[in-house]
C-alpha atoms as a PDB file:
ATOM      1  CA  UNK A   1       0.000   0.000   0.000  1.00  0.00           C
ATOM      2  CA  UNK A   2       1.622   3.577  -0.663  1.00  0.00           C
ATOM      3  CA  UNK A   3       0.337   6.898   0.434  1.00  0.00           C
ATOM      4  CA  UNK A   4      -0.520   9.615  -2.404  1.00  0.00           C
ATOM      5  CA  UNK A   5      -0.354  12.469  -1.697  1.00  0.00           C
ATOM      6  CA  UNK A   6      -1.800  15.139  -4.244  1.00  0.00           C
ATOM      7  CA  UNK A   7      -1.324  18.505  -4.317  1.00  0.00           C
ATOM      8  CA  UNK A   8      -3.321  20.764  -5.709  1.00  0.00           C
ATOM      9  CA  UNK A   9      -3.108  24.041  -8.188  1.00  0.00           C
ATOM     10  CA  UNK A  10      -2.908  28.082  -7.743  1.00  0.00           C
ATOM     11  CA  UNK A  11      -6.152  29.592  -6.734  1.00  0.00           C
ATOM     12  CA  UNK A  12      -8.463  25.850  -6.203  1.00  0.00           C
ATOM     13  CA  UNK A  13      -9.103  24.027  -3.098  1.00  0.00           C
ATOM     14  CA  UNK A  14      -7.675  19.843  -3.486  1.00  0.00           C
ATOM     15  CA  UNK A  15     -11.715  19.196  -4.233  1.00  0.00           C
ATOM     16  CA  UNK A  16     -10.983  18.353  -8.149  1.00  0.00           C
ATOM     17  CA  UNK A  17      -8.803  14.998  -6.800  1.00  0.00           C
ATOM     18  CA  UNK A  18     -11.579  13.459  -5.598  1.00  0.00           C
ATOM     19  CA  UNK A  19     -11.733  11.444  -8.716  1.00  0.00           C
ATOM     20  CA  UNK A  20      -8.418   9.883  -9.162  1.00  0.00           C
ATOM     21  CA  UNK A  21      -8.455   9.739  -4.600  1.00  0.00           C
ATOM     22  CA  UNK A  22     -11.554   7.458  -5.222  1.00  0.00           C
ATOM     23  CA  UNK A  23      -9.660   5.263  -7.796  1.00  0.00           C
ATOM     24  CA  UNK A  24      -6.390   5.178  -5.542  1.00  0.00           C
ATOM     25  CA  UNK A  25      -8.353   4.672  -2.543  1.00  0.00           C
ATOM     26  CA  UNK A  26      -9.800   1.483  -4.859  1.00  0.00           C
ATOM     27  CA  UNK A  27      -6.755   0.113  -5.318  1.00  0.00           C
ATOM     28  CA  UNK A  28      -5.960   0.126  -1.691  1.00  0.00           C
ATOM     29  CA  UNK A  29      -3.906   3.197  -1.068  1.00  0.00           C
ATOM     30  CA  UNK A  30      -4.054   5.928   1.071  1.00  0.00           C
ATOM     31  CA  UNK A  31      -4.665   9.484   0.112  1.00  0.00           C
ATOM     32  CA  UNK A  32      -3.655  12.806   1.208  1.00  0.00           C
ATOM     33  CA  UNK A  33      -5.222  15.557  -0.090  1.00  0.00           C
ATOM     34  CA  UNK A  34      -4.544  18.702   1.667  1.00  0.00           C
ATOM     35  CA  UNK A  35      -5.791  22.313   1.395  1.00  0.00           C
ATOM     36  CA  UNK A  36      -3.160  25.258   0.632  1.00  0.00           C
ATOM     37  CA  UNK A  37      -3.071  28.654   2.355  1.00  0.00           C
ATOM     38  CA  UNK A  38      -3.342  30.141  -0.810  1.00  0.00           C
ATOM     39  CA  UNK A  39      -5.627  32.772   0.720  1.00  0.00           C
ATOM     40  CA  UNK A  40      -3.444  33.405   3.275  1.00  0.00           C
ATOM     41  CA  UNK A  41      -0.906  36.494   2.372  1.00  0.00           C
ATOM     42  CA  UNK A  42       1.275  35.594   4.683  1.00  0.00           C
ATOM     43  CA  UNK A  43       1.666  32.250   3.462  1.00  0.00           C
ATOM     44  CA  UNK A  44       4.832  31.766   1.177  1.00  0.00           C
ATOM     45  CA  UNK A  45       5.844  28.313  -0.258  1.00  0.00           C
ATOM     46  CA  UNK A  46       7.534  27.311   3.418  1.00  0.00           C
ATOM     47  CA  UNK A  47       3.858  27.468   4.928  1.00  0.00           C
ATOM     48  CA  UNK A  48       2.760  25.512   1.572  1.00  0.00           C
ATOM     49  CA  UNK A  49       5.306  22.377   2.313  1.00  0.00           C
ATOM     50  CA  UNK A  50       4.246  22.925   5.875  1.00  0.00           C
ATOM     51  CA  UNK A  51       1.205  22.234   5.257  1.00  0.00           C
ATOM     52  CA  UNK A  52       1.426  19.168   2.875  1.00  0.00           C
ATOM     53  CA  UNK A  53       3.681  17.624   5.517  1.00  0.00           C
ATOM     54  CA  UNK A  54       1.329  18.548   8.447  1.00  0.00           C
ATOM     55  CA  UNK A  55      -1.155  16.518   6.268  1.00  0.00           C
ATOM     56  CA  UNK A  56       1.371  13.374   6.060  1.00  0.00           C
ATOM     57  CA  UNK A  57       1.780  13.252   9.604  1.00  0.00           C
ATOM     58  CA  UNK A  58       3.592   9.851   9.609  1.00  0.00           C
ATOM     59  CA  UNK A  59       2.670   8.222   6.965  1.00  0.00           C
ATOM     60  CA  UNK A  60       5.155   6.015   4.549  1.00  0.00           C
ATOM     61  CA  UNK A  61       5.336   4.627   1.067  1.00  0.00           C
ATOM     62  CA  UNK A  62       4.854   8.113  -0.134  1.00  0.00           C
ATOM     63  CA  UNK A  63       4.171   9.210  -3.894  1.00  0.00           C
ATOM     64  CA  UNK A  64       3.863  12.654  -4.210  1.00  0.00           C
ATOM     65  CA  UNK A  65       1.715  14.277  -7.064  1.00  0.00           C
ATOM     66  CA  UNK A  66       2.080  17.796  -7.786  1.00  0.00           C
ATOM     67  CA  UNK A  67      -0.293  19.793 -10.333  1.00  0.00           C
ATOM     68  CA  UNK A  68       0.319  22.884 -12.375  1.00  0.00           C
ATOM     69  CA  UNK A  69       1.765  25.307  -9.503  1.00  0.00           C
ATOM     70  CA  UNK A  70       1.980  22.219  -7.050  1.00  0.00           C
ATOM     71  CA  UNK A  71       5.204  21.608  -9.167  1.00  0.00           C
ATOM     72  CA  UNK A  72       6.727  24.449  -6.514  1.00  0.00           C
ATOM     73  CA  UNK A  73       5.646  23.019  -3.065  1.00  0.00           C
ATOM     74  CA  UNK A  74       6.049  19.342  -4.401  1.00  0.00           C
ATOM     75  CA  UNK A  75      10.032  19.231  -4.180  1.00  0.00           C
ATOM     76  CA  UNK A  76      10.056  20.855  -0.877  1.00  0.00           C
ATOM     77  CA  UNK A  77       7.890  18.446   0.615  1.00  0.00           C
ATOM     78  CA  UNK A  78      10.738  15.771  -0.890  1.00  0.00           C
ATOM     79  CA  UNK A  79      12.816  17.484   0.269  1.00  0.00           C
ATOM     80  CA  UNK A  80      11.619  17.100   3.957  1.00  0.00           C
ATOM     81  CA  UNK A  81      10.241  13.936   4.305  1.00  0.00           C
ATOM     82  CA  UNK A  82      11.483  10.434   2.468  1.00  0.00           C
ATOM     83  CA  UNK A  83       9.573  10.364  -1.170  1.00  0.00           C
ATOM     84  CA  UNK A  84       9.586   7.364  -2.621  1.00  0.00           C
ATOM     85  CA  UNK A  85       8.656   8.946  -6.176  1.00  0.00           C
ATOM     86  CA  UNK A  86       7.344  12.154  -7.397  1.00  0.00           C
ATOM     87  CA  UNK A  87       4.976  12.891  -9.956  1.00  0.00           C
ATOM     88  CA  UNK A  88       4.664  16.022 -11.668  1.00  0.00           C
ATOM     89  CA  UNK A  89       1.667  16.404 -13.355  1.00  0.00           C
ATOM     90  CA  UNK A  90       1.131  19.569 -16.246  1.00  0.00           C
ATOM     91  CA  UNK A  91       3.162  20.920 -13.516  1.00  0.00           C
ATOM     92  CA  UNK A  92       5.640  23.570 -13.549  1.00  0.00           C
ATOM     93  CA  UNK A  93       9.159  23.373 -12.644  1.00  0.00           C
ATOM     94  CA  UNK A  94      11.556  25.444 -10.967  1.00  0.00           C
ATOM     95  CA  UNK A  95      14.777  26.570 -11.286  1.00  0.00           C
ATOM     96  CA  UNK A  96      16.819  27.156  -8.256  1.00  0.00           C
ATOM     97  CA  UNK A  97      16.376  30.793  -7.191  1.00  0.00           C
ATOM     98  CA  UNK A  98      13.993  31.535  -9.173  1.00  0.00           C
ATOM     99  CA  UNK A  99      10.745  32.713  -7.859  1.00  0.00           C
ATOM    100  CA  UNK A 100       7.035  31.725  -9.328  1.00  0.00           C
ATOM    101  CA  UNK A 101       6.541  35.387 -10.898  1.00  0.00           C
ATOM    102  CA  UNK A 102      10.002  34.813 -12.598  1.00  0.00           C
ATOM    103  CA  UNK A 103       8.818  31.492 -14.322  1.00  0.00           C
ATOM    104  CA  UNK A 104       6.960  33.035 -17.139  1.00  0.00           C
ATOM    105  CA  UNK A 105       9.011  35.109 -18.464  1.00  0.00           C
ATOM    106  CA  UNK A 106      11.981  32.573 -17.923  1.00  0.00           C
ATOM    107  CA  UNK A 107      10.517  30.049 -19.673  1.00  0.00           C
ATOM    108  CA  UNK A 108       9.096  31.549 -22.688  1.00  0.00           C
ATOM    109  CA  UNK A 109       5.660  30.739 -21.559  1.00  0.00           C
ATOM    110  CA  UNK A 110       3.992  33.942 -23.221  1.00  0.00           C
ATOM    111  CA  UNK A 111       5.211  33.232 -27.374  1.00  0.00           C
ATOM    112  CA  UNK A 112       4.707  29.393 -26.928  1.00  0.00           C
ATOM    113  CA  UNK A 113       1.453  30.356 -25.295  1.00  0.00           C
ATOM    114  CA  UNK A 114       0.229  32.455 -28.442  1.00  0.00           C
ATOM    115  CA  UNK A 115       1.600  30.281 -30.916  1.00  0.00           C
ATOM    116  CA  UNK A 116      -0.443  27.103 -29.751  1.00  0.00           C
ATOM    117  CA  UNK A 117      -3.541  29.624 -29.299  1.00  0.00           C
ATOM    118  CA  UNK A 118      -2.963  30.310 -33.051  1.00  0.00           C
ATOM    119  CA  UNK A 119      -2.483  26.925 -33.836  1.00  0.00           C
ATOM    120  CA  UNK A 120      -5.924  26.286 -32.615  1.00  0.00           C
ATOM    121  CA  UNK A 121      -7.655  29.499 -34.281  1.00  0.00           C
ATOM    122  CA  UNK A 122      -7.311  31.588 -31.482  1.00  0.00           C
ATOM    123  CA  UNK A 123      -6.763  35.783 -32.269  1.00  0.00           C
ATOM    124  CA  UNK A 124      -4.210  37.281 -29.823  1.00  0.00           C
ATOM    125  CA  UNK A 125      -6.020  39.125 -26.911  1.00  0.00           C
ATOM    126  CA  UNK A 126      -8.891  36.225 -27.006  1.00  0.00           C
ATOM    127  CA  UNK A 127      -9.820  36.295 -23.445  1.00  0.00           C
ATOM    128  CA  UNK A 128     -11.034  32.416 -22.969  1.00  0.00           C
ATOM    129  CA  UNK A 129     -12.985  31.478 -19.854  1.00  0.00           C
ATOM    130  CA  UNK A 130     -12.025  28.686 -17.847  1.00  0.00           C
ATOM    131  CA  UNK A 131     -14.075  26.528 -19.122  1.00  0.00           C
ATOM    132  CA  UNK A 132     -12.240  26.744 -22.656  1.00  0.00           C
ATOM    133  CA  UNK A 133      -9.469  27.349 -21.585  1.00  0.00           C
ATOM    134  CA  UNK A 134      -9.084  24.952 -18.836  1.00  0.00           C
ATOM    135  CA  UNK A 135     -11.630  22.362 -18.325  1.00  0.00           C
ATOM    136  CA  UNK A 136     -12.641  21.765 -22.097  1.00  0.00           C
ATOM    137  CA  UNK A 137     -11.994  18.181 -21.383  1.00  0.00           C
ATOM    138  CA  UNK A 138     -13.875  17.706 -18.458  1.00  0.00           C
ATOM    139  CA  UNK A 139     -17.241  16.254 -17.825  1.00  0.00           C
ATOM    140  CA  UNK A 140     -19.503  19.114 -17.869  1.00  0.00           C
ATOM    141  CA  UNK A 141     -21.306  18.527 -14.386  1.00  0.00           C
ATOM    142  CA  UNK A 142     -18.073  18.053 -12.820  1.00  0.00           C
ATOM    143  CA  UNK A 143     -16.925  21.732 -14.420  1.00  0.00           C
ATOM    144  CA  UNK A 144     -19.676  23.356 -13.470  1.00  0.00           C
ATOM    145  CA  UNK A 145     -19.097  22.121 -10.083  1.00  0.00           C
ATOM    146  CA  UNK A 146     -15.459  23.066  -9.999  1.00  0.00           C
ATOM    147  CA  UNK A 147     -16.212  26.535 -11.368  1.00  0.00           C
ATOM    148  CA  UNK A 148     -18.885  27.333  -8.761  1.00  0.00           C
ATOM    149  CA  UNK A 149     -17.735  26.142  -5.867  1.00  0.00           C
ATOM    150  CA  UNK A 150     -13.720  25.340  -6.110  1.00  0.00           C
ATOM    151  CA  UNK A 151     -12.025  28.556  -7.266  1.00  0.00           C
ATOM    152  CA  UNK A 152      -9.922  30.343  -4.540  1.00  0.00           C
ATOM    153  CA  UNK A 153      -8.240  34.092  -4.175  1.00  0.00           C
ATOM    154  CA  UNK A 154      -4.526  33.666  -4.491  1.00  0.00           C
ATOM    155  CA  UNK A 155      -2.085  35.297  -2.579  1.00  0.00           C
ATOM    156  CA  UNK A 156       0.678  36.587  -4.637  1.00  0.00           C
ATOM    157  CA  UNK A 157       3.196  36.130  -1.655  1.00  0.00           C
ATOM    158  CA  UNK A 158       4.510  32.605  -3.407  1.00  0.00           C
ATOM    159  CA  UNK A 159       5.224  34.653  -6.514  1.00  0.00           C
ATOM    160  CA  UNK A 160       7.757  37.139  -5.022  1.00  0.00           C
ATOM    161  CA  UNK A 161      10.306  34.991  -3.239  1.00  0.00           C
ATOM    162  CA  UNK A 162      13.268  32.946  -5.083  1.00  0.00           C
ATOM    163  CA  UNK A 163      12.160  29.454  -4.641  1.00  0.00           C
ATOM    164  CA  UNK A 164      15.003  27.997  -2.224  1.00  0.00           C
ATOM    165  CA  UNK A 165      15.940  24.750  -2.856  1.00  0.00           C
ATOM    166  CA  UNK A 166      19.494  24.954  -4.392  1.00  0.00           C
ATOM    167  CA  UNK A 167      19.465  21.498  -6.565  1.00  0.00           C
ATOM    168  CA  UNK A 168      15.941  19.132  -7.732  1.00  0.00           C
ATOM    169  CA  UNK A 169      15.475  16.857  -4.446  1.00  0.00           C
ATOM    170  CA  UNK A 170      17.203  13.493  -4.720  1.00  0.00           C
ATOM    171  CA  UNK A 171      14.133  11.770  -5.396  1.00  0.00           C
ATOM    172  CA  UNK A 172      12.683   8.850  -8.429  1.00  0.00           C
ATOM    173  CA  UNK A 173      10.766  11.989 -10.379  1.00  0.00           C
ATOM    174  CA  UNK A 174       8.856  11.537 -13.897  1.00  0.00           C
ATOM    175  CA  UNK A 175       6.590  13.581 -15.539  1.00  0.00           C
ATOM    176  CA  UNK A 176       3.730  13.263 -17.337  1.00  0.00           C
ATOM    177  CA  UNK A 177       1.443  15.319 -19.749  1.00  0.00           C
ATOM    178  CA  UNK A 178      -1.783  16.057 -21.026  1.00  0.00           C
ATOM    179  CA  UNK A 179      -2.316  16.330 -24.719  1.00  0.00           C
ATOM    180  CA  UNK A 180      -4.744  18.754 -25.051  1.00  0.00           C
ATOM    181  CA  UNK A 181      -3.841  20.969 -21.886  1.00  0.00           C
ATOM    182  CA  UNK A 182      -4.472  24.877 -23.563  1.00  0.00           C
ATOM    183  CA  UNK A 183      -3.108  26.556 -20.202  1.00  0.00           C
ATOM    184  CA  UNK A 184       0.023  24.834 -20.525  1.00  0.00           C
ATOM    185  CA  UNK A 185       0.616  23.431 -24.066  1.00  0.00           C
ATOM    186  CA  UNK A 186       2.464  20.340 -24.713  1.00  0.00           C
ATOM    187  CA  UNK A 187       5.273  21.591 -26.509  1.00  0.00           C
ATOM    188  CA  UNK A 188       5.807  23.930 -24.011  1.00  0.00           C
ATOM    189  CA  UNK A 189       5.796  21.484 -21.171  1.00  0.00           C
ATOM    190  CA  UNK A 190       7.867  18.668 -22.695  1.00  0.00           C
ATOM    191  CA  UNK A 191      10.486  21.536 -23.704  1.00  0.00           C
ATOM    192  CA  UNK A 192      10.710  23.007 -19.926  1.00  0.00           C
ATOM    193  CA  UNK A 193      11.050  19.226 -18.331  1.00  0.00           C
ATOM    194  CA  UNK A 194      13.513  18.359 -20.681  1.00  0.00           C
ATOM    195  CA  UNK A 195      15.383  21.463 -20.037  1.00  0.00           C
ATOM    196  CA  UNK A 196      15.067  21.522 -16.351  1.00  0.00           C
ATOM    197  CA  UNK A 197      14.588  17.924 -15.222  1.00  0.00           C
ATOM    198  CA  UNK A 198      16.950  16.105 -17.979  1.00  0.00           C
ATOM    199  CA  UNK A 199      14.040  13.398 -18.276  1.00  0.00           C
ATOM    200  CA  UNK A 200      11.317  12.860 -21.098  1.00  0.00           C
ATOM    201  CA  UNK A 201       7.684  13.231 -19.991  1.00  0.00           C
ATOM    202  CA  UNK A 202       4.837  10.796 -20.636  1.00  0.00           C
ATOM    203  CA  UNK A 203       1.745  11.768 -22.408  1.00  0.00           C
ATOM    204  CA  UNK A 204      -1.852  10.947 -21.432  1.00  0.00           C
ATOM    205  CA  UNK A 205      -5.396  12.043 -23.249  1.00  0.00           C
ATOM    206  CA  UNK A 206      -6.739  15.667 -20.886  1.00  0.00           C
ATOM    207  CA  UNK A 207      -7.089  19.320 -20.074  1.00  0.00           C
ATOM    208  CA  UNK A 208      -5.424  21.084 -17.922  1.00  0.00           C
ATOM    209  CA  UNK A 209      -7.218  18.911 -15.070  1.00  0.00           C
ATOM    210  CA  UNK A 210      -7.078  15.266 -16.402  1.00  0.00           C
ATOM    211  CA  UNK A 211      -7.555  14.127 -12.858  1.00  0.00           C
ATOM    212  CA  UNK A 212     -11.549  14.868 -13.653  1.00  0.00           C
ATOM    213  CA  UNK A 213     -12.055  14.107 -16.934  1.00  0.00           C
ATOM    214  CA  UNK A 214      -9.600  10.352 -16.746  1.00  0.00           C
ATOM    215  CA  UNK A 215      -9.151   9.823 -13.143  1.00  0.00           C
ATOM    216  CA  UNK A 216      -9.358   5.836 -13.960  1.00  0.00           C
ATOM    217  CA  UNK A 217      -6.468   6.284 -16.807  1.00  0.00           C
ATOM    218  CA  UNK A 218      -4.499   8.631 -14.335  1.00  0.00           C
ATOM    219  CA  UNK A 219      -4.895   6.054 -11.309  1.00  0.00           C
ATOM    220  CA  UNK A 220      -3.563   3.544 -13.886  1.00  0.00           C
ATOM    221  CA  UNK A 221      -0.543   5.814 -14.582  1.00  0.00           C
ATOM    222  CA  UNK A 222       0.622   6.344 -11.297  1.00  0.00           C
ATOM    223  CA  UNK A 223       0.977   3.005 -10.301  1.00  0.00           C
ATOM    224  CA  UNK A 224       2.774   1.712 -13.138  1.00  0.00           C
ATOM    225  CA  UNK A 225       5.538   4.409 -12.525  1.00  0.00           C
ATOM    226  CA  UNK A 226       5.482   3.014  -8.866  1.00  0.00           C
ATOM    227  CA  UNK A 227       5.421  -0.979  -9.913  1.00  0.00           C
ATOM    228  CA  UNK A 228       8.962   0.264 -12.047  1.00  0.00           C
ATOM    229  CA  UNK A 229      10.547   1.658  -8.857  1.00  0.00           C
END
């Protein structure tokens, strides 16, 4: 049995993993799901791994799952506590003193953004609601839920500080992708963890949230990574 534990977006509660938590929870596994402080603007990314590892207590057999801006707390957390393997799903990845408001502009997020929006028919300046933009995928009760009830304010406080781990954790990390992500297009992703984490990333059918719309196919893909530790 291993302990997952999931963590979630920028500006969301953890309530979209209750999907793939059900299927891991299925297969016999523990989940841990916390809640950021991402309202909190006194919370930087120290009061983020603080509060993931709160949530572990002390728990074992740990695969940690990081989403989209979970990609910053995720490696702290490994950093703290012994990770058996880390996941990063459409997530983003630091560089070493580099803060979260510096990752856009580092990476080249804003061209390869606009190029796959043209790619897709998109005019610069198209302002696409979430539901376009980010849950397109997703089964449309389970959007409408997300969108009504599951959006947070978020602090810009985790934006402004370098992000202070000097090296990647020593820790079994892959990475894995959805196809049809719009927030974070493929290209874009595969290029960024092949330039910062030296590895190739695996691909998977989704949006930006493929823990909704394939939780099953997800479940699947997390524990074959942990069956090849």
């Amino acid at each position: 049995m291993a302990t997952y534990v999931l963590i979630h977006a920028a500006a969301v509660d953890s309530w979209y993993w209750g999907p793939l938590a059900a299927e891991l929870r299925a297969g016999g596994h523990e989940v841990v799901a916390p809640d950021l402080p991402c309202e909190d603007e006194s919370a930087g990314f120290a009061e983020y791994a603080d509060a993931v590892v709160e949530a572990i207590g002390d728990r074992t057999g740990l695969v940690v799952v990081a989403h989209s801006f979970g990609g910053f707390t995720a490696p702290l957390v490994c950093d703290r506590l012994p990770v058996d393997l880390l996941v990063m799903l459409q997530a983003q990845v630091p560089a070493p003193g580099e803060s979260a408001g510096e990752w856009w502009g580092n990476t080249g997020y804003g061209p390869a953004r606009q190029e796959a929006d043209r790619a897709r028919g998109i005019a610069e300046g198209t302002d696409e609601d979430v539901l376009t933009l980010v849950l397109h995928d997703t089964p449309a009760e389970l959007a409408a839920e997300f969108v009504a009830g599951h959006q947070r304010t978020q602090s810009a406080t985790p934006f402004a500080k370098p992000w202070p781990l000097a090296a990647w954790p020593k820790v079994p990390t892959r990475a894995l992708l959805s196809s049809d992500d719009r927030f974070f297009p493929t290209a874009f992703m595969r290029r960024v963890v092949v330039e910062r984490l030296g590895i190739e990333p695996d691909g998977m059918p989704g949006d930006h949230c493929p823990m909704l719309g394939h939780p099953q196919e997800l479940a699947e893909r997390l524990e074959a990574y942990r069956a090849a530790l």
